[in-house]
Amino acid sequence: MLKYLTLFILFSAFGSTALSDASPAEKHYKNATAYHAIGEFEQAISEYKKAIALNPDSAIIYNKLGVAYSELKQYDAALDAYQKTLELSPMVAEPHYNIGVVYLKKGNLPRATEAFKRAIAIDPEWEDPYTGLGEVHLKQANFDEATHAFKKATRLNPKDVDAILGLGKVYARQRHLDKAITAFEKTIEIQVDNTEAHYQLAQIYIKRGEKEKAAAAMTFFKVLRQTDPLLEKAEMWVKKHPNDARGYNNLGIVYLARHRFADAVANYKHAISLAPDLATAHYNLGHAYHKHGKVEIAIAAYQQALTANADLAIAHNNIAVCYTELKVDLDKALSHARTAVRLAPTDGNYWDTLAQVCDALGLENEARHARKKRKEYSNDE
């Protein structure tokens, strides 16, 4: 997905337009960028305008104003702001690129092409305008030109996900399916939860009759599509509430569902740093480690969850599962499994865990009783 350049770190590109730290304009600008960062674009626009009223010669502020308008899909207002940016700093590539993105979204492909080419002429070593140009050519079914543009972007930045994904879509349209698969797999290697890449892979596998691969890709695509809005909300929540431990815990849950293991673990740990007694965060951290085969670390996290809440049945159950998988400390596994069914006697999964532990210990009568309970309380029987 093409993105608007926000220019948080590119102030020097606009020469002498930087603001004095002590100026009232700077205060409004800082307020605006703070609102911008948390997705409060209307408030950001109001503050950008106040800053402009005090410093009308700042290309930085006009460009950020354009980005805010673009985020609200107020494209004509965005274009006006970008044009003002260029009047103040005509030899900067970023506003041309942003104009190209707007015209691409509006469906005006000739104007988008023109804008992206102007950005490239000013900064030929910047990959984003090539990616934008590739998107235009792809929409026009100019596959050779699209391939050239996307490849140029990837040469400049081998990890440009949008360019690699675009190249895969070109290959798919040309029915070069092996090349398309390679491109989509590379996209996923860089960004494991790229929704579009998983969808495109599923479509190719369907065309090739590879049912198992198609089903796996489509299943994960559906998870990603369902969690896309949740991800946006959860990420925005922690930006707005940086001290809310439960917010980071919830974001970790979304990341784990999207197979972003490292991000999930980092957010669970941050939640714990903010609220050491948040049992769910300790449990979720253990769950993340458990899913990735780090069983001993998972046990430690589950135990921390029980320190915070000794009656957390699922943590008792999962500790029992971990010990059973490791084939060690089965007496501890039995104790935790018995505690789990005592705390949640109508959960069939917990009875199933107890049955497995009893089988491992040779406790036939208790195992038989546990399987009977499991059947009684499980919906799949």
mmCIF file of C-alpha atoms in Angstrom:
data_model
loop_
_atom_site.group_PDB
_atom_site.id
_atom_site.type_symbol
_atom_site.label_atom_id
_atom_site.label_comp_id
_atom_site.label_asym_id
_atom_site.label_seq_id
_atom_site.Cartn_x
_atom_site.Cartn_y
_atom_site.Cartn_z
ATOM 1 C CA MET A 1 0.000 0.000 0.000
ATOM 2 C CA LEU A 2 1.425 3.366 -0.968
ATOM 3 C CA LYS A 3 1.890 5.750 1.903
ATOM 4 C CA TYR A 4 2.059 9.487 2.284
ATOM 5 C CA LEU A 5 5.424 10.744 3.411
ATOM 6 C CA THR A 6 4.975 12.444 6.745
ATOM 7 C CA LEU A 7 8.335 14.184 6.958
ATOM 8 C CA PHE A 8 8.912 13.712 10.667
ATOM 9 C CA ILE A 9 12.628 13.326 10.034
ATOM 10 C CA LEU A 10 13.162 15.157 6.770
ATOM 11 C CA PHE A 11 13.035 18.748 7.935
ATOM 12 C CA SER A 12 16.498 19.494 6.560
ATOM 13 C CA ALA A 13 15.258 18.842 3.032
ATOM 14 C CA PHE A 14 13.293 22.083 3.234
ATOM 15 C CA GLY A 15 16.287 24.280 3.872
ATOM 16 C CA SER A 16 15.653 27.309 6.057
ATOM 17 C CA THR A 17 12.018 26.591 6.873
ATOM 18 C CA ALA A 18 12.746 25.117 10.308
ATOM 19 C CA LEU A 19 10.954 26.746 13.211
ATOM 20 C CA SER A 20 12.371 28.396 16.279
ATOM 21 C CA ASP A 21 11.960 26.214 19.360
ATOM 22 C CA ALA A 22 10.589 29.155 21.301
ATOM 23 C CA SER A 23 8.112 30.394 18.732
ATOM 24 C CA PRO A 24 4.336 30.166 19.165
ATOM 25 C CA ALA A 25 4.218 28.592 15.703
ATOM 26 C CA GLU A 26 6.433 25.786 16.945
ATOM 27 C CA LYS A 27 4.059 25.105 19.840
ATOM 28 C CA HIS A 28 1.124 24.724 17.475
ATOM 29 C CA TYR A 29 3.230 22.584 15.153
ATOM 30 C CA LYS A 30 4.233 20.264 17.997
ATOM 31 C CA ASN A 31 0.609 20.008 19.067
ATOM 32 C CA ALA A 32 -0.344 19.194 15.488
ATOM 33 C CA THR A 33 2.245 16.445 15.117
ATOM 34 C CA ALA A 34 1.141 14.960 18.441
ATOM 35 C CA TYR A 35 -2.457 14.811 17.217
ATOM 36 C CA HIS A 36 -1.241 13.500 13.866
ATOM 37 C CA ALA A 37 0.672 10.651 15.507
ATOM 38 C CA ILE A 38 -2.445 9.348 17.254
ATOM 39 C CA GLY A 39 -4.703 9.668 14.225
ATOM 40 C CA GLU A 40 -6.584 12.761 15.386
ATOM 41 C CA PHE A 41 -6.311 14.379 11.968
ATOM 42 C CA GLU A 42 -8.998 17.045 12.345
ATOM 43 C CA GLN A 43 -7.348 18.388 15.472
ATOM 44 C CA ALA A 44 -3.986 18.159 13.730
ATOM 45 C CA ILE A 45 -5.278 20.216 10.806
ATOM 46 C CA SER A 46 -6.549 22.887 13.173
ATOM 47 C CA GLU A 47 -3.149 23.149 14.835
ATOM 48 C CA TYR A 48 -1.255 23.095 11.525
ATOM 49 C CA LYS A 49 -3.381 26.016 10.344
ATOM 50 C CA LYS A 50 -2.625 27.956 13.515
ATOM 51 C CA ALA A 51 1.080 27.336 12.969
ATOM 52 C CA ILE A 52 0.802 28.448 9.340
ATOM 53 C CA ALA A 53 -0.954 31.657 10.360
ATOM 54 C CA LEU A 54 2.091 32.480 12.482
ATOM 55 C CA ASN A 55 4.686 31.104 10.060
ATOM 56 C CA PRO A 56 3.267 31.178 6.523
ATOM 57 C CA ASP A 57 6.592 30.387 4.865
ATOM 58 C CA SER A 58 7.088 26.901 6.308
ATOM 59 C CA ALA A 59 7.028 24.181 3.654
ATOM 60 C CA ILE A 60 7.227 21.589 6.412
ATOM 61 C CA ILE A 61 3.893 22.590 7.890
ATOM 62 C CA TYR A 62 2.124 22.789 4.556
ATOM 63 C CA ASN A 63 3.337 19.320 3.612
ATOM 64 C CA LYS A 64 2.164 17.857 6.927
ATOM 65 C CA LEU A 65 -1.144 19.652 6.486
ATOM 66 C CA GLY A 66 -1.491 17.939 3.124
ATOM 67 C CA VAL A 67 -0.796 14.547 4.681
ATOM 68 C CA ALA A 68 -3.466 15.126 7.321
ATOM 69 C CA TYR A 69 -6.021 16.112 4.688
ATOM 70 C CA SER A 70 -5.040 13.031 2.666
ATOM 71 C CA GLU A 71 -5.628 10.761 5.637
ATOM 72 C CA LEU A 72 -9.154 12.175 5.846
ATOM 73 C CA LYS A 73 -9.589 11.624 2.092
ATOM 74 C CA GLN A 74 -9.995 15.368 1.584
ATOM 75 C CA TYR A 75 -7.879 15.140 -1.520
ATOM 76 C CA ASP A 76 -8.505 18.556 -3.066
ATOM 77 C CA ALA A 77 -7.484 20.278 0.165
ATOM 78 C CA ALA A 78 -4.429 18.009 0.324
ATOM 79 C CA LEU A 79 -3.401 18.960 -3.198
ATOM 80 C CA ASP A 80 -3.705 22.646 -2.357
ATOM 81 C CA ALA A 81 -1.428 22.171 0.642
ATOM 82 C CA TYR A 82 1.117 20.212 -1.389
ATOM 83 C CA GLN A 83 1.133 22.846 -4.126
ATOM 84 C CA LYS A 84 1.842 25.500 -1.505
ATOM 85 C CA THR A 85 4.675 23.300 -0.223
ATOM 86 C CA LEU A 86 6.191 23.263 -3.696
ATOM 87 C CA GLU A 87 5.859 27.023 -4.072
ATOM 88 C CA LEU A 88 7.987 27.368 -0.965
ATOM 89 C CA SER A 89 10.405 24.476 -1.704
ATOM 90 C CA PRO A 90 10.153 23.525 -5.386
ATOM 91 C CA MET A 91 13.183 21.211 -5.470
ATOM 92 C CA VAL A 92 11.984 18.703 -2.886
ATOM 93 C CA ALA A 93 10.825 15.270 -4.038
ATOM 94 C CA GLU A 94 8.473 14.347 -1.197
ATOM 95 C CA PRO A 95 5.556 16.665 -2.031
ATOM 96 C CA HIS A 96 5.596 15.466 -5.639
ATOM 97 C CA TYR A 97 5.414 11.892 -4.376
ATOM 98 C CA ASN A 98 2.539 12.763 -2.063
ATOM 99 C CA ILE A 99 0.719 14.420 -4.948
ATOM 100 C CA GLY A 100 1.219 11.252 -6.963
ATOM 101 C CA VAL A 101 -0.333 9.169 -4.192
ATOM 102 C CA VAL A 102 -3.367 11.457 -4.093
ATOM 103 C CA TYR A 103 -3.904 11.300 -7.832
ATOM 104 C CA LEU A 104 -3.453 7.522 -7.787
ATOM 105 C CA LYS A 105 -6.155 7.240 -5.134
ATOM 106 C CA LYS A 106 -8.396 9.575 -7.133
ATOM 107 C CA GLY A 107 -7.885 7.433 -10.238
ATOM 108 C CA ASN A 108 -6.179 10.191 -12.232
ATOM 109 C CA LEU A 109 -3.361 8.032 -13.555
ATOM 110 C CA PRO A 110 -1.788 10.548 -15.980
ATOM 111 C CA ARG A 111 -1.406 13.149 -13.205
ATOM 112 C CA ALA A 112 -0.103 10.480 -10.831
ATOM 113 C CA THR A 113 2.492 9.442 -13.415
ATOM 114 C CA GLU A 114 3.576 13.036 -13.870
ATOM 115 C CA ALA A 115 3.977 13.597 -10.142
ATOM 116 C CA PHE A 116 5.932 10.398 -9.514
ATOM 117 C CA LYS A 117 8.264 11.164 -12.431
ATOM 118 C CA ARG A 118 8.918 14.635 -11.038
ATOM 119 C CA ALA A 119 9.827 13.105 -7.682
ATOM 120 C CA ILE A 120 12.188 10.696 -9.420
ATOM 121 C CA ALA A 121 13.805 13.520 -11.402
ATOM 122 C CA ILE A 122 14.576 15.355 -8.163
ATOM 123 C CA ASP A 123 15.679 12.299 -6.179
ATOM 124 C CA PRO A 124 16.445 9.327 -8.456
ATOM 125 C CA GLU A 125 17.847 7.290 -5.542
ATOM 126 C CA TRP A 126 14.587 7.230 -3.564
ATOM 127 C CA GLU A 127 12.573 4.035 -4.061
ATOM 128 C CA ASP A 128 9.038 5.159 -3.165
ATOM 129 C CA PRO A 129 8.253 7.124 -6.354
ATOM 130 C CA TYR A 130 9.323 4.112 -8.447
ATOM 131 C CA THR A 131 6.900 1.970 -6.468
ATOM 132 C CA GLY A 132 4.167 4.508 -7.074
ATOM 133 C CA LEU A 133 4.955 4.588 -10.759
ATOM 134 C CA GLY A 134 4.852 0.800 -10.822
ATOM 135 C CA GLU A 135 1.369 0.866 -9.298
ATOM 136 C CA VAL A 136 0.200 3.242 -12.030
ATOM 137 C CA HIS A 137 1.612 1.056 -14.781
ATOM 138 C CA LEU A 138 0.071 -2.043 -13.193
ATOM 139 C CA LYS A 139 -3.363 -0.407 -13.177
ATOM 140 C CA GLN A 140 -2.848 0.450 -16.855
ATOM 141 C CA ALA A 141 -1.733 -3.140 -17.616
ATOM 142 C CA ASN A 142 1.611 -1.796 -18.833
ATOM 143 C CA PHE A 143 3.394 -4.810 -17.424
ATOM 144 C CA ASP A 144 6.878 -4.185 -18.815
ATOM 145 C CA GLU A 145 6.925 -0.638 -17.466
ATOM 146 C CA ALA A 146 5.518 -1.814 -14.133
ATOM 147 C CA THR A 147 8.174 -4.523 -13.863
ATOM 148 C CA HIS A 148 10.916 -2.009 -14.617
ATOM 149 C CA ALA A 149 9.643 0.439 -11.992
ATOM 150 C CA PHE A 150 9.165 -2.151 -9.259
ATOM 151 C CA LYS A 151 12.578 -3.703 -9.943
ATOM 152 C CA LYS A 152 14.206 -0.286 -9.741
ATOM 153 C CA ALA A 153 12.569 0.242 -6.354
ATOM 154 C CA THR A 154 13.783 -3.126 -5.077
ATOM 155 C CA ARG A 155 17.319 -2.432 -6.295
ATOM 156 C CA LEU A 156 17.297 0.757 -4.254
ATOM 157 C CA ASN A 157 15.694 -0.981 -1.279
ATOM 158 C CA PRO A 158 15.659 -4.795 -1.345
ATOM 159 C CA LYS A 159 13.125 -4.814 1.510
ATOM 160 C CA ASP A 160 10.574 -2.510 -0.117
ATOM 161 C CA VAL A 161 7.517 -4.648 0.614
ATOM 162 C CA ASP A 162 5.195 -2.635 -1.631
ATOM 163 C CA ALA A 163 7.513 -2.965 -4.603
ATOM 164 C CA ILE A 164 8.058 -6.704 -4.137
ATOM 165 C CA LEU A 165 4.315 -7.239 -3.707
ATOM 166 C CA GLY A 166 3.651 -5.159 -6.809
ATOM 167 C CA LEU A 167 6.141 -7.198 -8.780
ATOM 168 C CA GLY A 168 4.368 -10.358 -7.679
ATOM 169 C CA LYS A 169 1.036 -8.962 -8.876
ATOM 170 C CA VAL A 170 2.575 -8.156 -12.257
ATOM 171 C CA TYR A 171 3.858 -11.713 -12.587
ATOM 172 C CA ALA A 172 0.471 -13.095 -11.509
ATOM 173 C CA ARG A 173 -1.298 -11.004 -14.145
ATOM 174 C CA GLN A 174 1.156 -12.319 -16.738
ATOM 175 C CA ARG A 175 0.616 -15.890 -15.460
ATOM 176 C CA HIS A 176 4.271 -16.273 -14.533
ATOM 177 C CA LEU A 177 3.072 -18.111 -11.446
ATOM 178 C CA ASP A 178 6.386 -19.439 -10.160
ATOM 179 C CA LYS A 179 7.864 -15.933 -10.232
ATOM 180 C CA ALA A 180 4.730 -14.569 -8.583
ATOM 181 C CA ILE A 181 4.935 -17.119 -5.777
ATOM 182 C CA THR A 182 8.581 -16.229 -5.191
ATOM 183 C CA ALA A 183 7.698 -12.536 -4.939
ATOM 184 C CA PHE A 184 4.780 -13.092 -2.582
ATOM 185 C CA GLU A 185 6.833 -15.412 -0.392
ATOM 186 C CA LYS A 186 9.573 -12.772 -0.253
ATOM 187 C CA THR A 187 6.955 -10.215 0.782
ATOM 188 C CA ILE A 188 5.816 -12.510 3.594
ATOM 189 C CA GLU A 189 9.410 -13.173 4.621
ATOM 190 C CA ILE A 190 9.820 -9.438 5.188
ATOM 191 C CA GLN A 191 6.309 -8.785 6.519
ATOM 192 C CA VAL A 192 4.739 -11.981 7.811
ATOM 193 C CA ASP A 193 1.264 -10.496 8.151
ATOM 194 C CA ASN A 194 0.957 -8.867 4.741
ATOM 195 C CA THR A 195 -2.709 -9.513 4.043
ATOM 196 C CA GLU A 196 -2.548 -8.958 0.293
ATOM 197 C CA ALA A 197 0.406 -11.313 -0.193
ATOM 198 C CA HIS A 198 -1.393 -14.187 1.535
ATOM 199 C CA TYR A 199 -4.512 -13.553 -0.543
ATOM 200 C CA GLN A 200 -2.532 -13.514 -3.777
ATOM 201 C CA LEU A 201 -0.766 -16.746 -2.813
ATOM 202 C CA ALA A 202 -4.091 -18.410 -2.083
ATOM 203 C CA GLN A 203 -5.424 -17.401 -5.487
ATOM 204 C CA ILE A 204 -2.397 -18.816 -7.265
ATOM 205 C CA TYR A 205 -2.593 -22.109 -5.389
ATOM 206 C CA ILE A 206 -6.286 -22.342 -6.255
ATOM 207 C CA LYS A 207 -5.462 -21.844 -9.935
ATOM 208 C CA ARG A 208 -2.786 -24.532 -9.731
ATOM 209 C CA GLY A 209 -5.056 -26.975 -7.949
ATOM 210 C CA GLU A 210 -2.816 -27.146 -4.870
ATOM 211 C CA LYS A 211 -5.688 -27.513 -2.428
ATOM 212 C CA GLU A 212 -3.771 -27.872 0.835
ATOM 213 C CA LYS A 213 -1.558 -24.866 0.174
ATOM 214 C CA ALA A 214 -4.553 -22.865 -1.008
ATOM 215 C CA ALA A 215 -6.518 -23.741 2.113
ATOM 216 C CA ALA A 216 -3.631 -22.819 4.422
ATOM 217 C CA ALA A 217 -3.029 -19.490 2.679
ATOM 218 C CA MET A 218 -6.728 -18.643 2.591
ATOM 219 C CA THR A 219 -7.210 -19.559 6.250
ATOM 220 C CA PHE A 220 -4.460 -17.233 7.366
ATOM 221 C CA PHE A 221 -5.646 -14.549 4.940
ATOM 222 C CA LYS A 222 -9.046 -14.642 6.647
ATOM 223 C CA VAL A 223 -7.397 -14.237 10.047
ATOM 224 C CA LEU A 224 -5.468 -11.248 8.745
ATOM 225 C CA ARG A 225 -8.512 -9.673 7.120
ATOM 226 C CA GLN A 226 -10.490 -10.060 10.344
ATOM 227 C CA THR A 227 -7.716 -8.621 12.493
ATOM 228 C CA ASP A 228 -6.659 -5.772 10.186
ATOM 229 C CA PRO A 229 -9.123 -3.335 11.809
ATOM 230 C CA LEU A 230 -8.327 -4.709 15.268
ATOM 231 C CA LEU A 231 -4.629 -4.127 14.650
ATOM 232 C CA GLU A 232 -5.191 -0.525 13.643
ATOM 233 C CA LYS A 233 -7.370 0.124 16.703
ATOM 234 C CA ALA A 234 -4.991 -1.637 19.100
ATOM 235 C CA GLU A 235 -1.922 0.182 17.786
ATOM 236 C CA MET A 236 -3.713 3.508 17.964
ATOM 237 C CA TRP A 237 -4.938 2.749 21.485
ATOM 238 C CA VAL A 238 -1.422 2.367 22.897
ATOM 239 C CA LYS A 239 -0.342 5.556 21.141
ATOM 240 C CA LYS A 240 -3.177 7.394 22.848
ATOM 241 C CA HIS A 241 -2.790 5.556 26.178
ATOM 242 C CA PRO A 242 0.947 4.824 26.541
ATOM 243 C CA ASN A 243 0.632 3.813 30.191
ATOM 244 C CA ASP A 244 -2.241 1.355 29.775
ATOM 245 C CA ALA A 245 -0.866 -2.116 30.413
ATOM 246 C CA ARG A 246 -4.028 -3.823 29.166
ATOM 247 C CA GLY A 247 -3.719 -1.963 25.887
ATOM 248 C CA TYR A 248 -0.275 -3.459 25.266
ATOM 249 C CA ASN A 249 -1.570 -6.858 26.328
ATOM 250 C CA ASN A 250 -4.398 -6.596 23.808
ATOM 251 C CA LEU A 251 -2.021 -5.468 21.077
ATOM 252 C CA GLY A 252 0.150 -8.485 21.829
ATOM 253 C CA ILE A 253 -2.867 -10.756 21.345
ATOM 254 C CA VAL A 254 -3.493 -9.267 17.901
ATOM 255 C CA TYR A 255 0.176 -9.545 16.940
ATOM 256 C CA LEU A 256 0.302 -13.194 17.977
ATOM 257 C CA ALA A 257 -2.803 -13.996 15.932
ATOM 258 C CA ARG A 258 -1.020 -12.424 12.964
ATOM 259 C CA HIS A 259 2.120 -14.538 13.589
ATOM 260 C CA ARG A 260 4.178 -11.544 14.701
ATOM 261 C CA PHE A 261 5.790 -13.428 17.567
ATOM 262 C CA ALA A 262 8.551 -10.962 18.468
ATOM 263 C CA ASP A 263 6.120 -8.032 18.486
ATOM 264 C CA ALA A 264 3.669 -9.993 20.617
ATOM 265 C CA VAL A 265 6.334 -10.885 23.182
ATOM 266 C CA ALA A 266 7.607 -7.295 23.294
ATOM 267 C CA ASN A 267 4.119 -5.957 23.992
ATOM 268 C CA TYR A 268 3.344 -8.557 26.667
ATOM 269 C CA LYS A 269 6.625 -7.701 28.373
ATOM 270 C CA HIS A 270 5.841 -4.002 28.184
ATOM 271 C CA ALA A 271 2.424 -4.639 29.699
ATOM 272 C CA ILE A 272 4.109 -6.543 32.527
ATOM 273 C CA SER A 273 6.592 -3.708 33.071
ATOM 274 C CA LEU A 274 3.648 -1.349 33.539
ATOM 275 C CA ALA A 275 1.552 -3.766 35.620
ATOM 276 C CA PRO A 276 3.629 -6.602 37.127
ATOM 277 C CA ASP A 277 0.509 -8.201 38.642
ATOM 278 C CA LEU A 278 -1.418 -8.395 35.372
ATOM 279 C CA ALA A 279 -1.929 -12.155 35.257
ATOM 280 C CA THR A 280 -3.319 -12.199 31.719
ATOM 281 C CA ALA A 281 -0.161 -10.598 30.338
ATOM 282 C CA HIS A 282 2.034 -13.227 32.035
ATOM 283 C CA TYR A 283 -0.262 -15.957 30.749
ATOM 284 C CA ASN A 284 -0.261 -14.569 27.198
ATOM 285 C CA LEU A 285 3.518 -14.306 27.272
ATOM 286 C CA GLY A 286 3.664 -17.979 28.254
ATOM 287 C CA HIS A 287 1.197 -18.841 25.510
ATOM 288 C CA ALA A 288 3.344 -17.062 22.923
ATOM 289 C CA TYR A 289 6.479 -18.918 24.026
ATOM 290 C CA HIS A 290 4.550 -22.192 24.162
ATOM 291 C CA LYS A 291 3.296 -21.811 20.592
ATOM 292 C CA HIS A 292 6.852 -21.313 19.406
ATOM 293 C CA GLY A 293 8.236 -24.364 21.171
ATOM 294 C CA LYS A 294 9.971 -22.493 23.974
ATOM 295 C CA VAL A 295 8.338 -24.698 26.562
ATOM 296 C CA GLU A 296 10.565 -24.136 29.582
ATOM 297 C CA ILE A 297 10.317 -20.353 29.219
ATOM 298 C CA ALA A 298 6.571 -20.768 28.783
ATOM 299 C CA ILE A 299 6.323 -22.630 32.089
ATOM 300 C CA ALA A 300 8.099 -19.788 33.879
ATOM 301 C CA ALA A 301 5.675 -17.244 32.403
ATOM 302 C CA TYR A 302 2.640 -19.374 33.305
ATOM 303 C CA GLN A 303 3.967 -19.661 36.846
ATOM 304 C CA GLN A 304 4.259 -15.883 37.044
ATOM 305 C CA ALA A 305 0.631 -15.697 35.950
ATOM 306 C CA LEU A 306 -0.293 -17.977 38.848
ATOM 307 C CA THR A 307 1.706 -15.828 41.237
ATOM 308 C CA ALA A 308 -0.558 -12.964 40.205
ATOM 309 C CA ASN A 309 -3.709 -15.097 40.166
ATOM 310 C CA ALA A 310 -3.528 -18.556 41.697
ATOM 311 C CA ASP A 311 -7.013 -19.411 40.412
ATOM 312 C CA LEU A 312 -6.211 -18.964 36.708
ATOM 313 C CA ALA A 313 -7.317 -22.401 35.538
ATOM 314 C CA ILE A 314 -5.925 -22.095 32.024
ATOM 315 C CA ALA A 315 -2.423 -21.414 33.366
ATOM 316 C CA HIS A 316 -2.601 -24.543 35.541
ATOM 317 C CA ASN A 317 -3.782 -26.527 32.532
ATOM 318 C CA ASN A 318 -1.038 -25.246 30.262
ATOM 319 C CA ILE A 319 1.700 -25.909 32.787
ATOM 320 C CA ALA A 320 0.441 -29.492 32.923
ATOM 321 C CA VAL A 321 0.553 -29.651 29.128
ATOM 322 C CA CYS A 322 4.114 -28.286 29.087
ATOM 323 C CA TYR A 323 5.422 -30.804 31.622
ATOM 324 C CA THR A 324 3.701 -33.604 29.700
ATOM 325 C CA GLU A 325 5.278 -32.463 26.442
ATOM 326 C CA LEU A 326 8.712 -32.350 28.099
ATOM 327 C CA LYS A 327 8.033 -35.709 29.808
ATOM 328 C CA VAL A 328 9.405 -34.333 33.065
ATOM 329 C CA ASP A 329 7.932 -33.483 36.462
ATOM 330 C CA LEU A 330 4.762 -35.450 35.732
ATOM 331 C CA ASP A 331 3.824 -35.266 39.389
ATOM 332 C CA LYS A 332 3.701 -31.483 39.024
ATOM 333 C CA ALA A 333 1.760 -31.903 35.798
ATOM 334 C CA LEU A 334 -0.784 -34.028 37.635
ATOM 335 C CA SER A 335 -1.152 -31.474 40.413
ATOM 336 C CA HIS A 336 -1.724 -28.617 37.970
ATOM 337 C CA ALA A 337 -4.128 -30.650 35.818
ATOM 338 C CA ARG A 338 -6.196 -31.599 38.875
ATOM 339 C CA THR A 339 -6.255 -27.957 39.962
ATOM 340 C CA ALA A 340 -7.434 -26.863 36.516
ATOM 341 C CA VAL A 341 -10.435 -29.212 36.518
ATOM 342 C CA ARG A 342 -11.248 -28.242 40.089
ATOM 343 C CA LEU A 343 -11.304 -24.564 39.144
ATOM 344 C CA ALA A 344 -13.131 -25.077 35.826
ATOM 345 C CA PRO A 345 -14.959 -28.419 36.069
ATOM 346 C CA THR A 346 -17.045 -27.904 32.914
ATOM 347 C CA ASP A 347 -14.142 -27.335 30.511
ATOM 348 C CA GLY A 348 -13.653 -30.487 28.463
ATOM 349 C CA ASN A 349 -10.149 -29.498 27.372
ATOM 350 C CA TYR A 350 -8.916 -29.462 30.943
ATOM 351 C CA TRP A 351 -10.309 -32.945 31.542
ATOM 352 C CA ASP A 352 -8.539 -34.064 28.374
ATOM 353 C CA THR A 353 -5.233 -32.743 29.719
ATOM 354 C CA LEU A 354 -5.806 -34.589 32.989
ATOM 355 C CA ALA A 355 -6.530 -37.797 31.079
ATOM 356 C CA GLN A 356 -3.248 -37.505 29.174
ATOM 357 C CA VAL A 357 -1.244 -36.878 32.340
ATOM 358 C CA CYS A 358 -2.885 -39.830 34.046
ATOM 359 C CA ASP A 359 -2.139 -42.027 31.035
ATOM 360 C CA ALA A 360 1.526 -41.008 31.240
ATOM 361 C CA LEU A 361 1.597 -41.909 34.934
ATOM 362 C CA GLY A 362 -0.359 -45.144 34.515
ATOM 363 C CA LEU A 363 -3.326 -43.938 36.566
ATOM 364 C CA GLU A 364 -5.866 -45.876 34.532
ATOM 365 C CA ASN A 365 -8.973 -45.321 36.664
ATOM 366 C CA GLU A 366 -8.481 -41.571 36.935
ATOM 367 C CA ALA A 367 -7.665 -41.361 33.220
ATOM 368 C CA ARG A 368 -10.866 -43.232 32.390
ATOM 369 C CA HIS A 369 -12.897 -40.895 34.611
ATOM 370 C CA ALA A 370 -11.247 -37.821 33.038
ATOM 371 C CA ARG A 371 -12.043 -39.012 29.505
ATOM 372 C CA LYS A 372 -15.647 -39.557 30.532
ATOM 373 C CA LYS A 373 -15.795 -35.992 31.849
ATOM 374 C CA ARG A 374 -14.104 -34.712 28.758
ATOM 375 C CA LYS A 375 -16.794 -36.329 26.613
ATOM 376 C CA GLU A 376 -19.506 -34.949 28.859
ATOM 377 C CA TYR A 377 -18.316 -31.351 28.624
ATOM 378 C CA SER A 378 -16.939 -31.202 25.087
ATOM 379 C CA ASN A 379 -19.020 -29.853 22.228
ATOM 380 C CA ASP A 380 -17.279 -31.897 19.586
ATOM 381 C CA GLU A 381 -18.568 -35.238 20.811
#
